[in-house]
Coordinates of C-alpha atoms in Angstrom, one line a residue:
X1 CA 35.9 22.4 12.8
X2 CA 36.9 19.6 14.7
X3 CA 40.7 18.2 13.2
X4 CA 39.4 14.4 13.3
X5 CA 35.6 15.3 11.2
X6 CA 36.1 14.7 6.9
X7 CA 35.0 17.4 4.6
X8 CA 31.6 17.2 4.0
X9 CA 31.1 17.0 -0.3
X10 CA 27.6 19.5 -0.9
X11 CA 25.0 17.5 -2.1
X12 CA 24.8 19.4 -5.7
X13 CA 28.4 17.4 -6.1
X14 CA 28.1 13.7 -4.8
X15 CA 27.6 11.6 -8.5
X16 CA 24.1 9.9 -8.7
X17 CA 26.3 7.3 -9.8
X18 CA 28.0 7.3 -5.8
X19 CA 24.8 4.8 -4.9
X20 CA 23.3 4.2 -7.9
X21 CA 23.6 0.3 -7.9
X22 CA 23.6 -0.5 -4.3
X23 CA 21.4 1.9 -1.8
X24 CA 23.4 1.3 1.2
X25 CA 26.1 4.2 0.6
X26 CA 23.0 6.9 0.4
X27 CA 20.8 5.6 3.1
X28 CA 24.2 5.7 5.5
X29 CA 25.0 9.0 4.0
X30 CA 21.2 10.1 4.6
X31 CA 21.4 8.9 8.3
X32 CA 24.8 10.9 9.0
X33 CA 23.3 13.9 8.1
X34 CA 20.5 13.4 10.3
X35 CA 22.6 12.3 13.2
X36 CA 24.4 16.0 12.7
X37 CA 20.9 17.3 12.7
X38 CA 21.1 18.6 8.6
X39 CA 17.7 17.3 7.7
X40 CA 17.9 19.9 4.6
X41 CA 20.7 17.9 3.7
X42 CA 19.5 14.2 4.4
X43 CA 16.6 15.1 1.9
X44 CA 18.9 16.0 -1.0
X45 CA 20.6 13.1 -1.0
X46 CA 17.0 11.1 -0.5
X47 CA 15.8 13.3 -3.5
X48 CA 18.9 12.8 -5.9
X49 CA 18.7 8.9 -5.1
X50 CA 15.0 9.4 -6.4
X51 CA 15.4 11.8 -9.2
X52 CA 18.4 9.1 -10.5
X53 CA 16.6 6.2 -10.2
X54 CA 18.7 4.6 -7.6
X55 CA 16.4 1.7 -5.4
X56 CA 15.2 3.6 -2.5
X57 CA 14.3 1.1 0.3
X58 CA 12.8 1.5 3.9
X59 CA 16.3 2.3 5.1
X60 CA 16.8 4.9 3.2
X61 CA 13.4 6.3 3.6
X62 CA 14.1 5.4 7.5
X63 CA 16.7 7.7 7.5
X64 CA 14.9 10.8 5.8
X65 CA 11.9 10.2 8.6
X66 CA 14.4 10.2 11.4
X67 CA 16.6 13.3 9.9
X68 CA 13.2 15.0 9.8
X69 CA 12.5 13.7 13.1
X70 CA 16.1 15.3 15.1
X71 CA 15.3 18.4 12.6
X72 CA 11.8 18.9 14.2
X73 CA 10.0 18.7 10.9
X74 CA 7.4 17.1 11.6
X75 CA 5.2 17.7 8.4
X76 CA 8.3 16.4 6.2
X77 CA 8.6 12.9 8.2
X78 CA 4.9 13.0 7.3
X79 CA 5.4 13.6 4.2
X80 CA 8.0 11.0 3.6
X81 CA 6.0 8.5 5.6
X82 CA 3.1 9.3 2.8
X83 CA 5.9 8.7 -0.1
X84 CA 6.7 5.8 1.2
X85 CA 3.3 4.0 0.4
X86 CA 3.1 6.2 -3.2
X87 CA 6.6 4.4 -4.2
X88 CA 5.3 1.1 -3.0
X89 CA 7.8 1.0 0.0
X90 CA 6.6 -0.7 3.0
X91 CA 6.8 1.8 6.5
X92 CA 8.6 -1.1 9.2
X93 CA 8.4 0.1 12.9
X94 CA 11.2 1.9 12.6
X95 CA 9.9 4.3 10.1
X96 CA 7.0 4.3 12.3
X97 CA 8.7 5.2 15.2
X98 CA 10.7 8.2 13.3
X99 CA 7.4 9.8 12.4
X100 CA 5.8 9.4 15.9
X101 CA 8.6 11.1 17.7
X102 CA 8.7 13.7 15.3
X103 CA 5.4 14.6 16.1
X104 CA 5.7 14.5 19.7
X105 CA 8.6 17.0 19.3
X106 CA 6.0 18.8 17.3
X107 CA 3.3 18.9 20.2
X108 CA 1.4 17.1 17.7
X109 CA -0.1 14.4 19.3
X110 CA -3.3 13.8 17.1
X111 CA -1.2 12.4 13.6
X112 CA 1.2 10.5 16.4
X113 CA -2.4 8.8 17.4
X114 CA -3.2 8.0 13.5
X115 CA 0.3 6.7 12.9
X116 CA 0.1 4.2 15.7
X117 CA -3.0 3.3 15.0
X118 CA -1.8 2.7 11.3
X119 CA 1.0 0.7 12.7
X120 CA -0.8 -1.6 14.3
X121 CA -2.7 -2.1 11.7
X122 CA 0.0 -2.8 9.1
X123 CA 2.0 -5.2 11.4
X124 CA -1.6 -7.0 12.4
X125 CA -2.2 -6.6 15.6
X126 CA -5.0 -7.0 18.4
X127 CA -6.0 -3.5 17.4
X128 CA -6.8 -5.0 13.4
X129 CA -8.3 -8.1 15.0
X130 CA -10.6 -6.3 17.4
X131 CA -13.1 -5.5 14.8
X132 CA -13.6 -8.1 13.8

C-alpha cells in the first residue's frame, strides 16, 4: 500500500447522509473508484446515492458509465446509460462517450453504432436533420 494513498472507507460504511444534499462528494467519490479501476465499487456508491434519495445528476451517472467503461463492463455502462433516461437524467457527450468506449473494449461494435447514432440524435445533428 503505497505510504502517501488514504484508507479507503467500504461502501457498506460511507453515511447516505456523506452526499445527501449536495451530489458532488459521491460523483467525485464514484469517479475515484473508477480511475482505480473498482467499478464494483463506483456502483455502490451510485446505488446508495439512489437508494437514499440523494440527486443523482449526469456527473454522477458519468462517472458510473466511465467506472464501467476502465472495468470493461460493457453491459453495466449500458445499463446505466438505459437508467439514465428511466430517472429522467439527460446522457451529455460525455456519458456518451463512456458507453461507446466501453463497448469498443468490449469488441462490441454494433451497440457503439446505436449509441452514436443516438447521440447525434439527442444533441440534433445533421444525422436528425437528414430525414427530414
Amino acid at each position: 500500500m503505497d505510504r502517501g494513498a488514504a484508507p479507503v472507507a467500504p461502501v457498506h460504511r460511507i453515511p447516505p447522509t456523506t452526499c445527501k444534499s449536495k451530489p458532488r462528494p459521491g460523483h467525485a467519490t464514484i469517479r475515484a473508484f473508477g480511475k482505480a479501476t473498482q467499478w464494483q465499487q463506483a456502483l455502490s456508491v451510485l446505488r446508495v446515492m439512489v437508494l437514499a434519495k440523494v440527486v443523482v445528476n449526469v456527473f454522477s451517472y458519468s462517472a458510473g458509465i466511465s467506472a464501467c467503461e476502465k472495468g470493461k463492463q460493457w453491459q453495466l455502462a449500458l445499463g446505466l446509460l438505459s437508467e439514465m433516461c428511466e430517472a429522467t437524467v439527460e446522457p451529455d457527450i460525455f456519458s456518451y462517450s463512456a458507453g461507446i468506449s466501453a463497448c469498443e473494449k468490449g469488441e462490441r461494435w454494433q451497440p457503439a453504432l446505436a449509441l452514436l447514432i443516438e447521440q447525434a440524435l439527442a444533441a440534433g445533428s445533421w444525422a436528425a436533420q437528414r430525414d427530414v
